[in-house]
Coordinates of C-alpha atoms in Angstrom, one line a residue:
X96 CA 71.1 -86.4 25.1
X97 CA 72.8 -84.9 28.1
X98 CA 71.2 -81.9 29.9
X99 CA 72.5 -79.5 32.5
X100 CA 71.0 -80.1 36.0
X101 CA 68.5 -77.2 35.8
X102 CA 67.2 -78.4 32.4
X103 CA 67.0 -82.0 33.7
X104 CA 65.0 -80.9 36.7
X105 CA 62.7 -78.9 34.4
X106 CA 62.2 -81.8 32.1
X107 CA 61.4 -84.1 35.1
X108 CA 58.8 -81.6 36.3
X109 CA 57.2 -81.4 32.9
X110 CA 57.0 -85.2 32.7
X111 CA 55.6 -85.3 36.3
X112 CA 53.0 -82.6 35.5
X113 CA 51.9 -84.5 32.4
X114 CA 51.6 -87.8 34.2
X115 CA 49.4 -86.1 36.8
X116 CA 47.3 -84.6 34.0
X117 CA 46.8 -88.1 32.5
X118 CA 45.9 -89.4 36.0
X119 CA 48.4 -92.2 35.5
X120 CA 48.7 -92.8 39.3
X121 CA 44.9 -93.3 39.5
X122 CA 45.0 -95.8 36.7
X123 CA 47.8 -97.7 38.3
X124 CA 46.0 -97.9 41.6
X125 CA 42.9 -99.1 39.8
X126 CA 44.8 -101.9 37.9
X127 CA 46.6 -102.9 41.1
X128 CA 43.3 -103.1 43.0
X129 CA 41.6 -105.2 40.3
X130 CA 44.6 -107.5 39.9
X131 CA 44.8 -108.3 43.6
X132 CA 41.0 -108.6 43.9
X133 CA 40.7 -111.0 40.9
X134 CA 43.6 -113.1 42.1
X135 CA 44.8 -114.0 38.6
X136 CA 46.5 -117.1 40.1
X137 CA 49.1 -115.1 42.2
X138 CA 49.5 -115.4 46.0
X139 CA 50.4 -112.3 48.1
X140 CA 54.1 -113.2 47.9
X141 CA 54.3 -114.3 44.3
X142 CA 52.9 -111.2 42.6
X143 CA 56.1 -109.6 41.2
X144 CA 56.9 -106.3 39.5
X145 CA 57.1 -108.0 36.1
X146 CA 53.6 -109.5 36.6
X147 CA 52.3 -106.0 37.5
X148 CA 53.9 -104.5 34.4
X149 CA 52.3 -107.1 32.3
X150 CA 48.9 -106.3 33.8
X151 CA 49.5 -102.6 33.0
X152 CA 50.5 -103.5 29.4
X153 CA 47.4 -105.6 28.9
X154 CA 45.2 -102.6 29.9
X155 CA 47.1 -100.4 27.4
X156 CA 48.3 -97.9 30.0
X157 CA 52.0 -98.3 29.2
X158 CA 51.3 -97.7 25.5
X159 CA 49.2 -94.6 26.3
X160 CA 52.0 -93.2 28.5
X161 CA 54.7 -93.9 26.0
X162 CA 52.6 -92.4 23.1
X163 CA 51.9 -89.3 25.1
X164 CA 55.5 -88.9 26.3
X165 CA 57.2 -89.5 22.9
X166 CA 57.4 -85.7 22.6
X167 CA 59.7 -85.4 25.6
X168 CA 63.0 -85.8 23.7
X169 CA 63.0 -82.1 23.2
X170 CA 64.7 -78.8 24.1
X171 CA 62.7 -77.7 27.2
X172 CA 63.7 -74.1 26.4
X173 CA 61.6 -74.1 23.2
X174 CA 57.9 -74.1 22.5
X175 CA 56.4 -77.0 20.6
X176 CA 53.1 -77.7 18.9
X177 CA 52.0 -81.3 19.2
X178 CA 49.7 -82.1 16.2
X179 CA 47.8 -85.4 16.3
X180 CA 45.7 -86.8 13.5
X181 CA 43.1 -88.9 15.2
X182 CA 41.5 -90.6 12.1
X183 CA 39.7 -89.8 8.9
X184 CA 36.1 -90.2 7.7
X185 CA 33.8 -89.4 4.7
X186 CA 36.4 -90.3 2.1
X187 CA 33.4 -91.2 -0.1
X188 CA 35.5 -92.2 -3.2
X189 CA 36.5 -95.2 -1.1
X190 CA 33.0 -96.1 0.2
X191 CA 33.0 -99.4 -1.7
X192 CA 36.6 -100.2 -0.9
X193 CA 36.8 -103.8 0.5
X194 CA 38.7 -104.5 3.7
X195 CA 42.2 -105.6 2.7
X196 CA 43.2 -109.1 3.6
X197 CA 46.3 -109.6 5.8
X198 CA 49.4 -109.3 3.5
X199 CA 47.3 -108.1 0.6
X200 CA 48.8 -105.2 -1.5
X201 CA 46.3 -102.4 -1.6
X202 CA 46.1 -98.6 -2.3
X203 CA 47.3 -96.5 0.6
X204 CA 47.0 -92.9 1.9
X205 CA 50.0 -91.0 3.3
X206 CA 49.9 -87.6 5.0
X207 CA 52.7 -85.1 4.6
X208 CA 53.3 -82.0 6.7
X209 CA 55.4 -78.9 6.4
X210 CA 55.7 -76.2 9.1
X211 CA 58.4 -73.6 9.4
X212 CA 61.1 -75.5 7.6
X213 CA 60.2 -78.9 9.3
X214 CA 58.8 -81.8 7.3
X215 CA 57.0 -85.0 8.5
X216 CA 55.1 -87.9 7.0
X217 CA 52.7 -90.4 8.3
X218 CA 52.9 -94.2 7.9
X219 CA 50.9 -95.4 4.9
X220 CA 47.4 -96.7 5.7
X221 CA 44.9 -98.6 3.5
X222 CA 42.5 -96.4 1.6
X223 CA 39.1 -96.6 3.1
X224 CA 36.0 -94.4 3.6
X225 CA 37.3 -94.1 7.2
X226 CA 41.1 -94.4 6.9
X227 CA 43.0 -95.2 10.0
X228 CA 45.2 -92.1 9.8
X229 CA 46.4 -91.9 13.4
X230 CA 49.8 -90.1 13.9
X231 CA 51.4 -87.6 16.1
X232 CA 53.9 -84.9 15.0
X233 CA 56.0 -82.6 17.2
X234 CA 56.4 -79.2 15.5
X235 CA 58.9 -76.6 16.8
X236 CA 57.3 -73.2 16.9
X237 CA 60.7 -71.4 17.2
X238 CA 62.0 -72.5 13.8
X239 CA 63.4 -69.8 11.3
X240 CA 64.6 -67.5 14.1
X241 CA 61.3 -66.6 15.5
X242 CA 61.8 -66.4 19.3
X243 CA 65.2 -66.2 20.9
X244 CA 66.9 -69.5 21.8
X245 CA 67.0 -68.6 25.5
X246 CA 63.4 -67.4 25.7
X247 CA 60.2 -69.3 25.5
X248 CA 57.8 -68.0 22.8
X249 CA 54.9 -66.3 24.5
X250 CA 51.3 -65.9 23.3
X251 CA 51.9 -62.5 21.6
X252 CA 54.9 -63.9 19.7
X253 CA 53.0 -67.0 18.6
X254 CA 50.0 -65.0 17.5
X255 CA 52.2 -63.1 15.1
X256 CA 53.4 -66.3 13.5
X257 CA 51.0 -66.7 10.5
X258 CA 52.8 -69.6 8.9
X259 CA 50.2 -72.4 8.4
X260 CA 50.8 -76.1 8.8
X261 CA 50.6 -77.4 5.2
X262 CA 49.0 -80.8 4.9
X263 CA 49.2 -82.8 1.7
X264 CA 47.4 -86.1 1.3
X265 CA 48.7 -88.5 -1.3
X266 CA 47.2 -91.8 -2.5
X267 CA 49.4 -94.5 -3.9
X268 CA 47.8 -97.3 -5.9
X269 CA 49.0 -101.0 -6.1
X270 CA 51.3 -100.2 -9.0
X271 CA 53.0 -97.4 -7.0
X272 CA 51.3 -94.6 -9.0
X273 CA 50.7 -91.5 -6.9
X274 CA 47.7 -89.1 -6.9
X275 CA 47.4 -85.8 -5.1
X276 CA 44.1 -86.1 -3.1
X277 CA 44.2 -82.8 -1.1
X278 CA 46.4 -79.8 -0.2
X279 CA 45.3 -78.0 3.0
X280 CA 46.6 -75.0 4.9
X281 CA 45.8 -75.3 8.6
X282 CA 45.9 -72.2 10.8
X283 CA 47.0 -73.7 14.2
X284 CA 46.6 -70.6 16.3
X285 CA 43.2 -71.6 17.7
X286 CA 45.1 -73.6 20.3
X287 CA 46.3 -70.2 21.8
X288 CA 42.8 -69.7 23.2
X289 CA 42.1 -73.3 24.4
X290 CA 41.5 -73.2 28.2
X291 CA 43.1 -76.6 28.7
X292 CA 45.9 -75.9 26.3
X293 CA 44.5 -78.5 23.9
X294 CA 41.9 -78.3 21.2
X295 CA 40.3 -80.9 18.9
X296 CA 38.4 -80.2 15.7
X297 CA 37.5 -81.6 12.3
X298 CA 39.1 -80.4 9.1
X299 CA 37.3 -80.8 5.7
X300 CA 39.8 -81.6 3.0
X301 CA 38.8 -80.4 -0.5
X302 CA 39.9 -82.0 -3.8
X303 CA 42.4 -80.5 -6.2
X304 CA 42.3 -79.0 -9.7
X305 CA 38.9 -79.3 -11.2
X306 CA 37.6 -80.8 -8.0
X307 CA 39.0 -78.1 -5.7
X308 CA 35.4 -77.2 -4.5
X309 CA 34.5 -80.8 -3.9
X310 CA 35.0 -82.4 -0.4
X311 CA 37.6 -85.2 -0.4
X312 CA 37.2 -86.3 3.2
X313 CA 37.5 -85.2 6.8
X314 CA 40.4 -85.4 9.3
X315 CA 40.0 -85.1 13.1
X316 CA 43.0 -83.1 14.4
X317 CA 44.1 -82.4 18.0
X318 CA 46.5 -79.5 18.8
X319 CA 48.4 -79.1 22.1
X320 CA 51.2 -76.7 23.1
X321 CA 54.3 -77.9 25.1
X322 CA 55.0 -76.6 27.7
X323 CA 51.4 -75.5 28.3
X324 CA 50.6 -71.7 28.2
X325 CA 50.4 -70.0 31.6
X326 CA 47.9 -67.6 30.1
X327 CA 45.7 -68.1 27.1
X328 CA 44.4 -65.5 24.6
X329 CA 40.8 -64.5 24.1
X330 CA 39.2 -66.1 21.0
X331 CA 38.2 -62.6 19.7
X332 CA 41.9 -61.5 19.7
X333 CA 42.9 -64.5 17.5
X334 CA 40.0 -64.0 15.1
X335 CA 40.7 -60.2 14.9
X336 CA 44.4 -60.9 14.1
X337 CA 43.4 -63.5 11.4
X338 CA 40.9 -61.0 9.9
X339 CA 43.5 -58.2 9.8
X340 CA 46.0 -60.5 8.1
X341 CA 43.4 -61.5 5.5
X342 CA 42.4 -57.9 4.9
X343 CA 46.1 -56.8 4.4
X344 CA 46.7 -59.6 2.0
X345 CA 43.5 -58.9 0.0
X346 CA 44.4 -55.2 -0.3
X347 CA 47.9 -56.0 -1.5
X348 CA 46.5 -58.5 -4.0
X349 CA 43.9 -55.9 -5.2
X350 CA 46.5 -53.2 -5.7
X351 CA 48.8 -55.6 -7.6
X352 CA 45.9 -56.7 -9.9
X353 CA 45.2 -53.0 -10.6
X354 CA 48.9 -52.5 -11.4
X355 CA 49.1 -55.6 -13.6
X356 CA 46.1 -54.5 -15.7
X357 CA 47.7 -51.1 -16.3
X358 CA 51.0 -52.8 -17.1
X359 CA 49.3 -55.1 -19.6
X360 CA 47.5 -52.2 -21.3
X361 CA 50.9 -50.4 -21.7
X362 CA 52.4 -53.7 -23.1
X363 CA 49.6 -53.9 -25.8
X364 CA 50.1 -50.3 -26.8
X365 CA 53.7 -51.1 -27.8
X366 CA 52.6 -53.5 -30.5
X367 CA 49.1 -54.9 -31.2
X368 CA 50.5 -58.3 -32.0
X369 CA 51.5 -58.6 -28.4
X370 CA 48.0 -59.8 -27.7
X371 CA 48.9 -63.3 -29.0
X372 CA 52.2 -63.6 -27.0
X373 CA 52.4 -66.1 -24.1
X374 CA 52.7 -63.6 -21.3
X375 CA 51.5 -65.4 -18.2
X376 CA 51.3 -63.1 -15.1
X377 CA 49.0 -65.4 -13.0
X378 CA 48.7 -69.2 -12.6
X379 CA 46.2 -71.4 -10.7
X380 CA 47.6 -73.7 -8.0
X381 CA 46.2 -77.1 -7.0
X382 CA 43.5 -75.4 -4.9
X383 CA 42.3 -73.2 -7.8
X384 CA 43.9 -70.1 -6.2
X385 CA 45.2 -67.5 -8.7
X386 CA 48.8 -66.5 -7.7
X387 CA 51.4 -64.4 -9.5
X388 CA 53.8 -66.7 -11.3
X389 CA 56.8 -65.1 -9.5
X390 CA 55.5 -66.5 -6.2
X391 CA 56.2 -70.1 -7.5
X392 CA 59.9 -69.4 -7.5
X393 CA 62.2 -69.0 -4.5
X394 CA 65.9 -69.2 -3.8
X395 CA 66.1 -72.8 -2.7
X396 CA 69.3 -74.3 -1.2
X397 CA 69.5 -78.1 -1.0
X398 CA 72.2 -78.2 1.7
X399 CA 74.3 -81.4 1.2
X400 CA 71.6 -83.2 -0.8
X401 CA 72.7 -81.8 -4.2
X402 CA 76.3 -80.8 -5.1
X403 CA 76.0 -78.8 -8.3
X404 CA 73.6 -77.1 -10.7
X405 CA 73.8 -80.0 -13.1
X406 CA 73.1 -82.5 -10.4
X407 CA 70.1 -80.3 -9.4
X408 CA 68.9 -80.5 -13.1
X409 CA 69.3 -84.3 -13.0
X410 CA 67.2 -84.5 -9.8
X411 CA 64.4 -82.4 -11.2
X412 CA 64.3 -84.5 -14.4
X413 CA 63.8 -87.7 -12.4
X414 CA 60.4 -86.4 -11.1
X415 CA 57.9 -87.8 -13.6
X416 CA 56.2 -85.5 -16.2
X417 CA 52.4 -85.7 -15.9
X418 CA 49.7 -83.2 -16.7
X419 CA 46.7 -82.8 -14.3
X420 CA 43.8 -84.7 -15.9
X421 CA 40.3 -83.4 -16.1
X422 CA 37.3 -85.4 -14.9
X423 CA 36.3 -87.7 -17.8
X424 CA 39.8 -87.9 -19.1
X425 CA 40.8 -86.7 -22.6
X426 CA 41.7 -83.1 -22.2
X427 CA 44.3 -81.9 -19.8
X428 CA 44.2 -78.8 -17.6
X429 CA 47.0 -76.4 -16.6
X430 CA 47.7 -76.6 -12.9
X431 CA 50.8 -75.2 -11.2
X432 CA 51.5 -77.0 -7.9
X433 CA 52.9 -75.8 -4.6
X434 CA 56.4 -77.2 -4.1
X435 CA 55.3 -79.5 -1.3
X436 CA 52.5 -81.1 -3.3
X437 CA 54.8 -81.5 -6.3
X438 CA 57.7 -83.3 -4.5
X439 CA 55.4 -85.4 -2.3
X440 CA 53.5 -86.6 -5.3
X441 CA 56.8 -87.2 -7.2
X442 CA 55.4 -85.9 -10.5
X443 CA 54.0 -82.9 -12.1
X444 CA 53.7 -80.8 -15.3
X445 CA 56.6 -78.9 -17.0
X446 CA 55.7 -75.7 -15.0
X447 CA 56.3 -77.5 -11.7
X448 CA 59.7 -78.9 -13.0
X449 CA 60.8 -75.5 -14.4
X450 CA 59.9 -73.5 -11.2
X451 CA 61.7 -76.0 -9.0
X452 CA 64.8 -76.1 -11.2
X453 CA 64.9 -72.3 -11.4
X454 CA 64.6 -72.1 -7.6
X455 CA 67.5 -74.6 -7.2
X456 CA 69.7 -72.8 -9.8
X457 CA 69.1 -69.5 -7.9
X458 CA 70.2 -71.3 -4.8
X459 CA 73.5 -72.2 -6.5
X460 CA 74.0 -68.5 -7.3
X461 CA 73.1 -68.5 -10.9
X462 CA 71.0 -65.8 -12.6
X463 CA 68.1 -68.0 -13.5
X464 CA 64.7 -67.4 -15.0
X465 CA 61.7 -69.5 -16.0
X466 CA 60.7 -69.0 -19.7
X467 CA 57.1 -69.3 -20.9
X468 CA 56.6 -70.1 -24.6
X469 CA 56.2 -72.9 -27.0
X470 CA 58.1 -75.9 -28.2
X471 CA 59.0 -76.7 -31.8
X472 CA 56.0 -78.9 -32.0
X473 CA 53.8 -75.9 -31.2
X474 CA 52.5 -76.8 -27.7
X475 CA 52.9 -74.4 -24.7
X476 CA 55.9 -75.2 -22.6
X477 CA 58.1 -73.8 -19.8
X478 CA 61.9 -74.2 -19.4
X479 CA 64.7 -72.4 -17.6
X480 CA 67.4 -70.0 -18.8
X481 CA 70.6 -68.8 -17.1
X482 CA 72.6 -65.8 -17.9
X483 CA 76.4 -65.9 -17.6
X484 CA 78.5 -62.9 -16.5
X485 CA 79.9 -62.9 -20.0
X486 CA 76.5 -62.5 -21.5
X487 CA 76.1 -66.1 -22.5
X488 CA 72.6 -67.6 -22.5
X489 CA 72.0 -71.3 -21.6
X490 CA 68.6 -73.0 -21.8
X491 CA 67.9 -75.8 -19.3
X492 CA 65.2 -78.4 -20.2
X493 CA 63.8 -79.3 -16.8
X494 CA 62.1 -82.5 -18.0
X495 CA 65.4 -84.0 -19.4
X496 CA 68.3 -82.0 -17.8
X497 CA 69.5 -81.2 -21.3
X498 CA 71.3 -77.9 -21.8
X499 CA 71.4 -75.7 -24.9
X500 CA 73.7 -72.7 -25.6
X501 CA 71.6 -70.0 -27.2
X502 CA 73.1 -67.8 -29.9
X503 CA 70.7 -65.4 -31.5
X504 CA 70.4 -65.1 -35.3
X505 CA 71.0 -61.6 -36.5
X506 CA 68.2 -60.8 -39.0
X507 CA 70.0 -57.7 -40.2
X508 CA 73.3 -59.5 -41.1
X509 CA 74.4 -59.7 -44.7
X510 CA 72.9 -62.7 -46.6
X511 CA 76.2 -64.6 -46.8
X512 CA 77.3 -63.9 -43.2
X513 CA 77.6 -67.1 -41.2
X514 CA 74.7 -67.5 -38.7
X515 CA 74.4 -69.9 -35.7
X516 CA 72.2 -72.9 -36.2
X517 CA 69.3 -73.1 -33.7
X518 CA 70.2 -75.9 -31.2
X519 CA 67.2 -75.8 -28.8
X520 CA 63.8 -77.4 -29.2
X521 CA 62.0 -74.1 -28.3
X522 CA 60.0 -72.1 -30.9
X523 CA 58.7 -69.0 -29.2
X524 CA 59.1 -67.2 -25.8
X525 CA 56.6 -64.7 -24.4
X526 CA 58.0 -63.9 -21.0
X527 CA 60.6 -64.8 -18.4
X528 CA 60.4 -64.5 -14.7
X529 CA 62.0 -65.5 -11.4
X530 CA 61.3 -64.7 -7.7
X531 CA 61.8 -60.9 -8.1
X532 CA 61.5 -60.1 -11.8
X533 CA 58.9 -60.4 -14.5
X534 CA 59.7 -59.4 -18.1
X535 CA 57.6 -59.7 -21.2
X536 CA 59.2 -60.1 -24.6
X537 CA 58.5 -56.9 -26.7
X538 CA 60.8 -57.6 -29.6
X539 CA 59.3 -57.6 -33.1
X540 CA 59.2 -61.4 -33.1
X541 CA 58.9 -63.9 -30.2
X542 CA 60.8 -66.6 -32.2
X543 CA 63.5 -68.0 -29.9
X544 CA 66.2 -68.2 -32.6
X545 CA 65.9 -64.5 -33.2
X546 CA 65.4 -63.4 -29.6
X547 CA 68.1 -61.4 -27.8
X548 CA 68.0 -62.0 -24.0
X549 CA 69.3 -58.6 -23.1
X550 CA 66.9 -58.3 -20.2
X551 CA 68.0 -54.8 -19.1
X552 CA 67.1 -53.4 -22.5
X553 CA 63.5 -51.9 -22.2
X554 CA 63.1 -51.8 -25.9
X555 CA 63.3 -55.6 -26.0
X556 CA 61.9 -56.6 -22.6
X557 CA 59.2 -54.8 -20.6
X558 CA 59.7 -55.3 -16.9
X559 CA 57.2 -55.2 -14.1
X560 CA 58.0 -53.1 -11.0
X561 CA 60.1 -55.1 -8.6
X562 CA 58.5 -53.3 -5.7
X563 CA 55.0 -54.3 -6.9
X564 CA 56.2 -57.9 -7.3
X565 CA 57.7 -57.9 -3.8
X566 CA 54.4 -56.7 -2.3
X567 CA 52.7 -60.0 -3.2
X568 CA 55.5 -62.5 -3.9
X569 CA 58.1 -62.0 -1.2
X570 CA 58.1 -64.6 1.5
X571 CA 55.5 -63.7 4.1
X572 CA 54.1 -60.8 2.0
X573 CA 50.6 -62.3 1.9
X574 CA 48.9 -65.1 3.9
X575 CA 47.9 -66.9 0.7
X576 CA 51.5 -67.7 -0.2
X577 CA 52.5 -71.3 0.8
X578 CA 55.9 -71.4 2.6
X579 CA 58.6 -73.2 0.6
X580 CA 59.7 -76.5 2.3
X581 CA 63.2 -77.8 2.4
X582 CA 64.1 -80.8 0.3
X583 CA 64.3 -84.2 2.2
X584 CA 67.1 -86.8 1.9
X585 CA 66.2 -90.1 0.3
X586 CA 65.2 -92.9 2.6
X587 CA 66.3 -95.4 -0.1
X588 CA 69.3 -97.7 0.4
X589 CA 70.8 -97.7 -3.1
X590 CA 72.8 -101.0 -2.7
X591 CA 69.9 -102.9 -1.2
X592 CA 67.4 -101.6 -3.8
X593 CA 69.9 -102.5 -6.6
X594 CA 70.4 -106.0 -5.3
X595 CA 66.6 -106.6 -4.8
X596 CA 65.7 -105.3 -8.3
X597 CA 68.5 -107.3 -9.9
X598 CA 67.3 -110.6 -8.3
X599 CA 63.8 -109.8 -9.5
X600 CA 65.0 -109.2 -13.1
X601 CA 67.0 -112.4 -13.0
X602 CA 63.9 -114.3 -12.0
X603 CA 61.8 -112.7 -14.8
X604 CA 64.4 -113.4 -17.4
X605 CA 64.6 -117.1 -16.3
X606 CA 60.8 -117.4 -16.3
X607 CA 60.7 -115.8 -19.8
X608 CA 63.3 -118.2 -21.2
X609 CA 61.6 -121.2 -19.4
X610 CA 58.5 -120.4 -21.4
X611 CA 60.6 -120.5 -24.6
X612 CA 62.0 -123.8 -23.4
X613 CA 65.6 -122.4 -23.2
X614 CA 68.0 -123.0 -20.3
X615 CA 69.5 -119.9 -18.5
X616 CA 73.1 -119.8 -17.6
X617 CA 74.2 -116.6 -15.6
X618 CA 77.7 -115.2 -15.8
X619 CA 78.2 -113.4 -12.5
X620 CA 81.6 -112.0 -13.5
X621 CA 80.2 -110.5 -16.7
X622 CA 77.3 -109.1 -14.7
X623 CA 79.7 -107.4 -12.3
X624 CA 81.6 -105.8 -15.2
X625 CA 78.4 -104.0 -16.4
X626 CA 78.6 -101.8 -13.3
X627 CA 81.2 -99.5 -14.7
X628 CA 79.0 -98.9 -17.8
X629 CA 76.0 -98.0 -15.7
X630 CA 78.1 -95.7 -13.6
X631 CA 79.4 -94.0 -16.8
X632 CA 75.8 -93.5 -18.1
X633 CA 74.6 -91.8 -14.9
X634 CA 77.7 -89.6 -14.7
X635 CA 77.1 -88.5 -18.3
X636 CA 73.4 -87.7 -17.4
X637 CA 74.6 -85.6 -14.4
X638 CA 77.6 -83.8 -15.9
X639 CA 77.2 -84.0 -19.7
X640 CA 80.7 -85.6 -19.8
X641 CA 81.2 -89.2 -21.0
X642 CA 83.9 -91.1 -19.2
X643 CA 84.9 -94.7 -18.4
X644 CA 83.7 -96.4 -21.5
X645 CA 87.2 -97.4 -22.6
X646 CA 87.8 -99.4 -19.5
X647 CA 84.4 -101.1 -19.7
X648 CA 84.9 -102.2 -23.3
X649 CA 88.4 -103.5 -22.6
X650 CA 87.1 -105.5 -19.6
X651 CA 84.3 -107.0 -21.6
X652 CA 86.7 -108.0 -24.4
X653 CA 88.9 -109.8 -21.9
X654 CA 85.9 -111.6 -20.4
X655 CA 84.5 -112.9 -23.7
X656 CA 86.6 -115.6 -25.3
X657 CA 88.0 -115.2 -28.8
X658 CA 85.5 -116.2 -31.5
X659 CA 82.5 -115.4 -29.3
X660 CA 80.3 -112.4 -29.7
X661 CA 78.4 -110.3 -27.2
X662 CA 75.4 -107.9 -27.2
X663 CA 74.5 -105.3 -24.6
X664 CA 71.3 -103.3 -24.0
X665 CA 71.1 -100.5 -21.3
X666 CA 67.9 -98.9 -20.4
X667 CA 66.8 -96.2 -17.9
X668 CA 63.7 -96.0 -15.6
X669 CA 62.3 -93.6 -13.0
X670 CA 60.7 -96.4 -11.0
X671 CA 61.6 -99.8 -9.3
X672 CA 58.7 -102.0 -10.5
X673 CA 60.5 -105.0 -11.9
X674 CA 57.5 -106.4 -14.0
X675 CA 56.8 -103.0 -15.5
X676 CA 60.4 -102.5 -16.4
X677 CA 60.8 -106.0 -17.9
X678 CA 57.7 -105.5 -20.0
X679 CA 59.1 -102.3 -21.3
X680 CA 62.4 -103.9 -22.1
X681 CA 60.8 -106.7 -24.1
X682 CA 59.1 -104.1 -26.3
X683 CA 62.6 -103.4 -27.7
X684 CA 63.5 -105.9 -30.4
X685 CA 67.2 -105.6 -29.6
X686 CA 66.6 -106.4 -25.9
X687 CA 64.2 -109.3 -26.7
X688 CA 66.9 -110.8 -28.9
X689 CA 69.4 -110.7 -26.0
X690 CA 66.9 -112.2 -23.4
X691 CA 65.8 -114.9 -25.8
X692 CA 69.3 -115.7 -27.2
X693 CA 69.8 -119.4 -28.0
X694 CA 73.0 -121.4 -28.3
X695 CA 75.2 -124.1 -26.7
X696 CA 77.5 -121.7 -24.9
X697 CA 75.3 -118.7 -24.3
X698 CA 75.8 -116.9 -21.0
X699 CA 73.6 -114.1 -19.8
X700 CA 74.3 -111.1 -17.6
X701 CA 72.1 -108.5 -16.0
X702 CA 73.1 -105.6 -13.8
X703 CA 70.9 -103.1 -12.0
X704 CA 72.1 -99.9 -10.4
X705 CA 69.7 -97.6 -8.5
X706 CA 70.9 -94.0 -7.8
X707 CA 69.1 -92.2 -5.0
X708 CA 68.3 -88.5 -5.1
X709 CA 66.3 -86.3 -2.7
X710 CA 62.6 -86.8 -2.2
X711 CA 63.1 -90.6 -2.9
X712 CA 63.5 -89.8 -6.6
X713 CA 65.7 -92.4 -8.2
X714 CA 67.5 -93.2 -11.5
X715 CA 67.3 -96.9 -12.3
X716 CA 69.7 -98.3 -14.8
X717 CA 69.4 -101.9 -16.1
X718 CA 71.7 -103.5 -18.6
X719 CA 71.3 -106.9 -20.2
X720 CA 74.1 -108.7 -22.0
X721 CA 74.5 -112.1 -23.7
X722 CA 77.8 -113.7 -24.8
X723 CA 78.3 -116.8 -26.8

């Protein structure tokens, strides 16, 4: 990174000041004195610079300096917050956790952070009562246009920045299953009053869902501003600002609740049967906080990570579907997650999927809404609808990426008039909403096949005031709203992951056939030919258009000699665990026949293709084939 002379000198001064603050010169003199005093086998003329550096390294001084100076690759015209996690304690769920042996696979904790459009994650550490969570994160305070690029953010500017640091702690077990441990919003502004420019404190993390009032553990956190403040604020000023923000938010939320109750009474006066409709105005998040459902949707642009609305739908469908369990198992509870908690965990309920897909479709410029209703099987469900400029209505199933064109049945049409057949799996719809609209279905029936989605018609859809919704759902309107994080690119190398998983599948197939006392002969050419089939399957899932199958079939016919037969079995997974995948494959009788095929000239082929999506979501395709 090249800097103009004035910036370079400023950077040198900052580093110099920090070294003085660390008393590095005193530590060096101390080590030099001890080294020469103890002799350590060196004569006065043989003690070299390298030897001295080794002595400094043994004392850990170089590591300390490098760790403290890692923040220095920064723009010196900007203000930064250096957040350090200095360890965890009191994670009592792991009180009896044995110390992992070297090389042993164990459950791990990983901490994720989001602050003003910046995201970070820690290294995974073994789960323990006192996990070794020690990591530093450099957060730019200027992000999102607060503070001019040529000016340093001062105390007053930073005091007005109420965006919290969102911390999400995820546990991953030995089978790569993830659990949301805690979701915490840290107000960092206490550092503005720290006399030394640095503050250190403990944060009690609470559980989630039904355990949102139960402590999950404690983190020790240090905050420091770079460059240090020339003048700090009085503690009373900060607490007063925080109190005013809370009061303003509480008043907005109170007024909205009063309005929502009045709106609901008017809705029931239209038709008494509306009492039974699924009209959901509020939903609880992972911390047990009731929030308006509109606040779960935002206009979300994925940059270069997703290229089209259908690819966005494919990405959302690759995040696993799982309801939040209650303590004791059995029943499930409804829990809408903040976006960061959802994508870091990599799985969630249908509400999480639908709000994320709606946010992405809004980002792609579509007129999108989340629908709340029931499926054909009768269970509560959420999905997404988009309205075309021509009035067409398309349903998007966020769990599968399937799309359905909706055409309403006209109950007043003559008996013999042709009517469209219902194509979607949805039975009823009670309300629809997005980031700025909430509309309840006030048609005589809430049956989806009979519903007309003319959302501007007040006789069919009762709308909430957009101004009232903005007061509690617009970004920054209340302090209780979590900021929406950007999506992160995948850290997965698709080619390497595909090769690794394919080798593991070959090994498992060979072991399985060895147990059956059958030899295994692999046909590498046939395995390679399967690639085009897997590419066609993924393209079809993304676009809904099938292509490339003719070439694949022609290539396979050429590769299999006349008089020989072949069988193929493709299967799709959301994970890269080879043993789990192979066990699932063997449950299919057709696949089991291929893998266990016997014969004098039997050749086997397997091909694996991993497709990487944002947030390390992946589509894994495996295809087995035998010929002989």
